[in-house]
Short mmCIF file of C-alpha atoms and ligand atoms in Angstrom, two decimals:
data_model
loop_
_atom_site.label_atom_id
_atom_site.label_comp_id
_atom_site.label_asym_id
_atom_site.label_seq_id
_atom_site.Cartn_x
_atom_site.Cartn_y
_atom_site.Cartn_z
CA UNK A 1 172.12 3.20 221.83
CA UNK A 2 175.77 2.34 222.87
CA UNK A 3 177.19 5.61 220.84
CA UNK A 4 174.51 8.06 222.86
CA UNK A 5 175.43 8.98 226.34
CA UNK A 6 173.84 7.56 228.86
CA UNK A 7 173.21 10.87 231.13
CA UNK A 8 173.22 14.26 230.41
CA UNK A 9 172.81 15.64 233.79
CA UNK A 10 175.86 14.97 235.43
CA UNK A 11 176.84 16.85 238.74
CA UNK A 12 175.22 14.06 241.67
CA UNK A 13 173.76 16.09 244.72
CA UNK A 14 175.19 13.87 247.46
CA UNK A 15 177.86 15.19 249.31
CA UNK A 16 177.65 18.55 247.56
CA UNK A 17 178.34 20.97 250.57
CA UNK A 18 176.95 24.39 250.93
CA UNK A 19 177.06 27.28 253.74
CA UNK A 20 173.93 27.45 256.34
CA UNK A 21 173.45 31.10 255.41
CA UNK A 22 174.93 33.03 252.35
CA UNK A 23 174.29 36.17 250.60
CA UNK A 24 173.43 35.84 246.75
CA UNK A 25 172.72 39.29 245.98
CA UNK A 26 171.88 42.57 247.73
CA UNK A 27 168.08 41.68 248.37
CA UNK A 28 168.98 37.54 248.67
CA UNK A 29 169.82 35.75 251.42
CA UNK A 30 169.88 31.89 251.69
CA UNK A 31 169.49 29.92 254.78
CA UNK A 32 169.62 26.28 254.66
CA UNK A 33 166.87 23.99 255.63
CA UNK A 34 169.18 21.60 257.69
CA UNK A 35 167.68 18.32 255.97
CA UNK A 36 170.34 16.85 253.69
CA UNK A 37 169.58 13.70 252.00
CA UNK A 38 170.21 12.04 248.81
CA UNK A 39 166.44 14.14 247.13
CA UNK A 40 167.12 17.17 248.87
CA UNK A 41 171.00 17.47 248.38
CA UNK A 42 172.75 19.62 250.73
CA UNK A 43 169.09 20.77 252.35
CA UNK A 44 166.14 22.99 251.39
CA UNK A 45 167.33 26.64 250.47
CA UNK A 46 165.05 29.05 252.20
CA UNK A 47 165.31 32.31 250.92
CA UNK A 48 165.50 35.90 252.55
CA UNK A 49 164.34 38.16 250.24
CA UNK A 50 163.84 42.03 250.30
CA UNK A 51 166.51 44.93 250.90
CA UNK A 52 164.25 46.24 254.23
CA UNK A 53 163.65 45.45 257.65
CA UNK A 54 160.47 43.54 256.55
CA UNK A 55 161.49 40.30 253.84
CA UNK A 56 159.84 38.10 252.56
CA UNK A 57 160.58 34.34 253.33
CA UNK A 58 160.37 31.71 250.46
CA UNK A 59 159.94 28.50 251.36
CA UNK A 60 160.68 27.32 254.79
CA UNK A 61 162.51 24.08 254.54
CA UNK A 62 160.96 21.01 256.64
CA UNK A 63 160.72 22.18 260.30
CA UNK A 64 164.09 20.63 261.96
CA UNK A 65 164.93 22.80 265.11
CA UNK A 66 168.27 23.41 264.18
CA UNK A 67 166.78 25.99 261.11
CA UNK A 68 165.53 28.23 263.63
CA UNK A 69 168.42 30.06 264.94
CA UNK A 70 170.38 30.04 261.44
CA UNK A 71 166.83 31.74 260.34
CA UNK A 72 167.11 34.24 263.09
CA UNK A 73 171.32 35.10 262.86
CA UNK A 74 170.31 35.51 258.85
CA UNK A 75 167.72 38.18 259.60
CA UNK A 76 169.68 39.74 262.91
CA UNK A 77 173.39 39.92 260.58
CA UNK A 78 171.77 40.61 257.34
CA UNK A 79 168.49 42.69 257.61
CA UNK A 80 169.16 44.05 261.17
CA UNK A 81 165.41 42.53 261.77
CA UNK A 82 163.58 40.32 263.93
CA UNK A 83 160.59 40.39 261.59
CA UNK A 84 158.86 38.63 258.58
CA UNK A 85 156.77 40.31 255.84
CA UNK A 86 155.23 37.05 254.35
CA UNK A 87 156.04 33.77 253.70
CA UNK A 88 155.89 32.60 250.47
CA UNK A 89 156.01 28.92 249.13
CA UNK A 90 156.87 27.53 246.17
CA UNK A 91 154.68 24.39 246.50
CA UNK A 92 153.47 22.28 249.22
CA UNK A 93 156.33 19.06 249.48
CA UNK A 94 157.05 18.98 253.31
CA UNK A 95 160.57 20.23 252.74
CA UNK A 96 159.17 23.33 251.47
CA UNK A 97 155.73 23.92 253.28
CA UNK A 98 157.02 21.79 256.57
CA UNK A 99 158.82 25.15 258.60
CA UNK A 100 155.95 27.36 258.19
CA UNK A 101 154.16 26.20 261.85
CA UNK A 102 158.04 26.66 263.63
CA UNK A 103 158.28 30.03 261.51
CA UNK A 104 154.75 31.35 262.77
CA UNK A 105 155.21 30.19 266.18
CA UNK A 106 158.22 32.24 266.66
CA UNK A 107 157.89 35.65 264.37
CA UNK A 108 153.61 35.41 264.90
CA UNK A 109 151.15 34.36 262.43
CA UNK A 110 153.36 35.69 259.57
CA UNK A 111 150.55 35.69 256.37
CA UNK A 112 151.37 32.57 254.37
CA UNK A 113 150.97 32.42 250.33
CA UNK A 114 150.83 29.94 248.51
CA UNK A 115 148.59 28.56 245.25
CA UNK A 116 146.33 25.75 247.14
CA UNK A 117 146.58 22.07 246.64
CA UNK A 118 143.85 20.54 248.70
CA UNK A 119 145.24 17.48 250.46
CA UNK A 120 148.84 18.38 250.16
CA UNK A 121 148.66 21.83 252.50
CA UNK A 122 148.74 20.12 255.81
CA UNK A 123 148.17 22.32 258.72
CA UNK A 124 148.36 25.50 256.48
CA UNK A 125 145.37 24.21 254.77
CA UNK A 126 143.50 27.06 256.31
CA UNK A 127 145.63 29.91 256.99
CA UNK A 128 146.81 30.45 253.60
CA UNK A 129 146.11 33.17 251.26
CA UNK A 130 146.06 32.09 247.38
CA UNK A 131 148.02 33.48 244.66
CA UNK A 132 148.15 32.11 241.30
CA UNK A 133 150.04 32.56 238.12
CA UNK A 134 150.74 36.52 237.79
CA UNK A 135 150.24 36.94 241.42
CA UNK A 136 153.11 39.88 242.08
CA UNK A 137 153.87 39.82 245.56
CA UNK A 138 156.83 42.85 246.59
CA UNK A 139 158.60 44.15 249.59
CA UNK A 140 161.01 46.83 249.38
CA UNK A 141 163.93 46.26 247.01
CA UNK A 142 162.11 42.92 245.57
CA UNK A 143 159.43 42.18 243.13
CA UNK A 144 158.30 38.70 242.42
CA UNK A 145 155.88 37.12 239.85
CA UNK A 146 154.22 33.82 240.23
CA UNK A 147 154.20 31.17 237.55
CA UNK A 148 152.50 28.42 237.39
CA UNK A 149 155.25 25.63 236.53
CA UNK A 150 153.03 22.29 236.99
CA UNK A 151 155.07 19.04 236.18
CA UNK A 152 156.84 18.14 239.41
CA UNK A 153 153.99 19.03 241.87
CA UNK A 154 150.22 20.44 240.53
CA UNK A 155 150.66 23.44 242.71
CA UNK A 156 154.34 24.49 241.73
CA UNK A 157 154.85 27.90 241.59
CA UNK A 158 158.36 29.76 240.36
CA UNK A 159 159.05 33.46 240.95
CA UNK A 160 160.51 35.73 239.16
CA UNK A 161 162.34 38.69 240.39
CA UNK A 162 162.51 41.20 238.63
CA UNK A 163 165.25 43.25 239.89
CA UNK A 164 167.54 40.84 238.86
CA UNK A 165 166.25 38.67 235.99
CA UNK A 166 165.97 35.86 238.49
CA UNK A 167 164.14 32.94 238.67
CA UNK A 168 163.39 31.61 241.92
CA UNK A 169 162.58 27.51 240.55
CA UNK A 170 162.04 25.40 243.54
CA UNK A 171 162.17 22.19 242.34
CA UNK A 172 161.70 22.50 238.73
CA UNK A 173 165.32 23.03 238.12
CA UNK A 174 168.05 21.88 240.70
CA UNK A 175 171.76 23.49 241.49
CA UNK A 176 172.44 19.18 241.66
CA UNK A 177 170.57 16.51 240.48
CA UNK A 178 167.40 15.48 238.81
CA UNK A 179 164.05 16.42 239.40
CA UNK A 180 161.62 14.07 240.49
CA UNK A 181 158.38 13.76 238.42
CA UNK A 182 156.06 11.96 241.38
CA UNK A 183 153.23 9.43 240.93
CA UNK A 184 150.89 11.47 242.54
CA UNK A 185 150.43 14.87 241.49
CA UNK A 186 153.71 14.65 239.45
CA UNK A 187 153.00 15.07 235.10
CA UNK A 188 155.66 14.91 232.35
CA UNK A 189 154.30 16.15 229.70
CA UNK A 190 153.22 19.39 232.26
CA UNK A 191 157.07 19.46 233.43
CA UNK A 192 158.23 19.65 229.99
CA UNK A 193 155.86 22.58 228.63
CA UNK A 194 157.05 24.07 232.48
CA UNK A 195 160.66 24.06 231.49
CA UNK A 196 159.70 25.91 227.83
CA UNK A 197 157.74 28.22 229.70
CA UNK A 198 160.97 29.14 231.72
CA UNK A 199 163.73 28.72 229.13
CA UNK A 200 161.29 31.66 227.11
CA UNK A 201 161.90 33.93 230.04
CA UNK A 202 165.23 34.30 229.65
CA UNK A 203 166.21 34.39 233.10
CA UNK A 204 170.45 35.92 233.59
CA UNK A 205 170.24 33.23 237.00
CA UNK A 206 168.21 30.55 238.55
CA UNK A 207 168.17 30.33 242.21
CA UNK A 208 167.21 26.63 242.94
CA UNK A 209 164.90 24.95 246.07
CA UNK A 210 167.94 22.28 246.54
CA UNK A 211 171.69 23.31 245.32
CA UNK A 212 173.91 26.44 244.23
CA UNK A 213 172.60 29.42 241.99
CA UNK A 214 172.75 28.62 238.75
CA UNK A 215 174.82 31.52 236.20
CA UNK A 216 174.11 29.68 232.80
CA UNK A 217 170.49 29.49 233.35
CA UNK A 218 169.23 29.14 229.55
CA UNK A 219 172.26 26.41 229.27
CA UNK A 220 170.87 24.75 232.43
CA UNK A 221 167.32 24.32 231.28
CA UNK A 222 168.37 23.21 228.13
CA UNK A 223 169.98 20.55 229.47
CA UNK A 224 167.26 19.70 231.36
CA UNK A 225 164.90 19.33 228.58
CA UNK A 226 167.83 17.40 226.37
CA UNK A 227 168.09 14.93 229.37
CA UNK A 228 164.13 13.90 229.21
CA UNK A 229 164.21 14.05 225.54
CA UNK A 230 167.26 11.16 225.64
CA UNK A 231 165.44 9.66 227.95
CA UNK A 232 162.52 8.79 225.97
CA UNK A 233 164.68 8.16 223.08
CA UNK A 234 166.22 5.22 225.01
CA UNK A 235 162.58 3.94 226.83
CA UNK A 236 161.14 4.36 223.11
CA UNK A 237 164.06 2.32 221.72
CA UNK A 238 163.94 -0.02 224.53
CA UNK A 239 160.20 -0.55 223.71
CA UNK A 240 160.92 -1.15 220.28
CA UNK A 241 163.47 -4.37 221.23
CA UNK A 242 160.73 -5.72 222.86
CA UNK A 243 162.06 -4.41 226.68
CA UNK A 244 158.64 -3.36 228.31
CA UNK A 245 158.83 -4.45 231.45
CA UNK A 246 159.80 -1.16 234.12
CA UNK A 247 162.28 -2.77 236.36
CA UNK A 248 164.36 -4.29 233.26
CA UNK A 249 164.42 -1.01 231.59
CA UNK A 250 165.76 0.47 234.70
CA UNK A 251 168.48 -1.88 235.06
CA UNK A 252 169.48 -1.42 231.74
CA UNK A 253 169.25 2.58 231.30
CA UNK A 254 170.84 3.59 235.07
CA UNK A 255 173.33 0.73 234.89
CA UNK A 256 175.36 3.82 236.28
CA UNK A 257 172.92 4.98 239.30
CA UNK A 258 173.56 3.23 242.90
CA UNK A 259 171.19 0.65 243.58
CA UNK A 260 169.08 2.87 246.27
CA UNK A 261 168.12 4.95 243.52
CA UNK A 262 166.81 2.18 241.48
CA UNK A 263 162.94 2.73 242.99
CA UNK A 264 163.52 6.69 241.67
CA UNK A 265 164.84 5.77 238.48
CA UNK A 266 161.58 3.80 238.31
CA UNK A 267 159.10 6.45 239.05
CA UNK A 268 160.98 8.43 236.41
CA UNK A 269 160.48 5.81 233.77
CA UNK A 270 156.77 5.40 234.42
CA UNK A 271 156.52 9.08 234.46
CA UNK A 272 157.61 8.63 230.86
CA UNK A 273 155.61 5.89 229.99
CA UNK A 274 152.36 7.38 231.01
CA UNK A 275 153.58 10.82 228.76
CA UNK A 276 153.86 8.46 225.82
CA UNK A 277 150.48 6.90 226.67
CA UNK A 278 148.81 10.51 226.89
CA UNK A 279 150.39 11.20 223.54
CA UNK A 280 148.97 8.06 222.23
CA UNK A 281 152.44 6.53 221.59
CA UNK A 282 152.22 3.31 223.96
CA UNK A 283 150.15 1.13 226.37
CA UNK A 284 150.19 -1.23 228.92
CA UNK A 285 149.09 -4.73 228.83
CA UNK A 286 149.36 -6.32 232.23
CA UNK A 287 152.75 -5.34 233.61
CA UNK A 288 154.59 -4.93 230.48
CA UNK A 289 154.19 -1.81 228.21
CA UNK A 290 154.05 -1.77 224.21
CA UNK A 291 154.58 0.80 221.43
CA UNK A 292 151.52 1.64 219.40
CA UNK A 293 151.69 0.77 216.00
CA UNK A 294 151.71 4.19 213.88
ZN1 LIG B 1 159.05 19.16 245.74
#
């Protein structure tokens, strides 16, 4: 393994800095979430989106006070508005779904959409409104389709706008970082066929949940899918010297990764493990995992 890299995905999302509110385009406006952190990066983007006095809002970052304001100067400077259309939300992580009670308590009970994830909706459990995969949802000036992207939360949904050949990802594809694939509710093997799905699009940018637009978009997903592909390269050769045991195959593949990251690392190598065991590749015997003879 010594002549492969050891990480594809290079740019790190801690202390990456980005604006509290910035125009992308003519119809998008980002405001940030104010939760920095070494999984969210520089904060949640929210996005303002829509050319009238009545956008939409995607996502709403986690629902720290000091988002409020910086959501109301973004819609007073940019839209000349003191009104929401709809909120829309990507999927239901607290840094995504968490600002929707602050948001409805200040522009009113602003209709909330959202594909449903029982146990994961919190208190919009029963105020949302369900879309799905082809769901269009438009405003003036902005069109956006719903796509089911399962892999780093069941529920995920991207959007795609169609005014610009954008691709709204949340977090299936970062400006920084890595993705997280989660224990629960988090699938591999559903992330992966989520990245083709996207990659086929052929989006001309991504605007990311946690980072900076992305410009090379088909580069950027491609990258993403060559850095899970090395990845189980190196757990299958590490299997295959004997090396089954998680937290040794963690100390030996993100030699490179601060130690505080060493408990992510290791969700991302079981996430692996349990793709191989779906694909009938390996197994677990007590705490240590095994190839399965072909
Ligand atoms: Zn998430």
């Amino acid at each position: 393994m010594s002549d492969t890299p050891s990480r594809v995905v290079k740019d790190n999302m801690i202390g990456l800095r980005m604006p509290d509110i910035d125009v992308w385009s003519e119809r998008v406006v980002t405001v940030l979430g104010q939760n920095p952190g070494p999984f969210t990066g520089p904060g949640t983007n929210t996005y303002v989106v829509g050319t009238s006095k009545r956008p939409l809002l995607l996502d709403t970052g986690q629902g720290l006070p000091e988002y409020l304001p910086l959501l109301e100067r973004a819609l007073d400077e940019h839209r000349h508005t003191d009104t929401l259309d709809r909120i829309v939300l990507t999927h239901g992580h607290p840094d995504h779904l968490g600002g929707c009670v602050q948001v409805r308590e200040r522009f009113g009970p602003v209709p909330v959409l959202k594909r449903p994830w029982p146990g994961f909706d919190g208190p919009m459990t029963d105020v949302l409104e369900p879309i799905d995969d082809g769901a269009v949802v438009a405003t003036e000036g902005a069109t956006l389709r719903a796509i089911h992207t399962p892999g780093h939360a069941e529920d995920h949904l991207c959007f795609w706008l169609d005014e610009e050949r954008a691709l709204f990802t949340g977090d299936v594809v970062l400006g920084a970082g890595t993705t997280v694939i989660p224990e629960h509710g988090g699938d591999l093997a559903d992330y992966m066929a989520s990245l083709r799905r996207l990659l086929a699009l052929e989006p001309a940018v991504i605007y990311p949940a946690h980072g900076p637009a992305i410009r090379d978009a088909g580069g950027k997903i491609r990258e993403y899918i060559a850095h899970r592909e090395l990845r189980e390269a190196q757990i299958v050769a590490l299997l295959e010297q004997g090396v089954g045991d998680v937290k040794q195959m963690v100390r030996k593949m993100y030699a490179d990764v601060p130690e505080f990251l060493h408990a992510a690392a290791g969700t991302s190598v079981r996430s692996h493990l349990r793709k191989l065991e779906r694909e009938g590749r390996a197994r677990r015997d007590g705490d240590a995992w095994e190839l399965v003879a072909s």
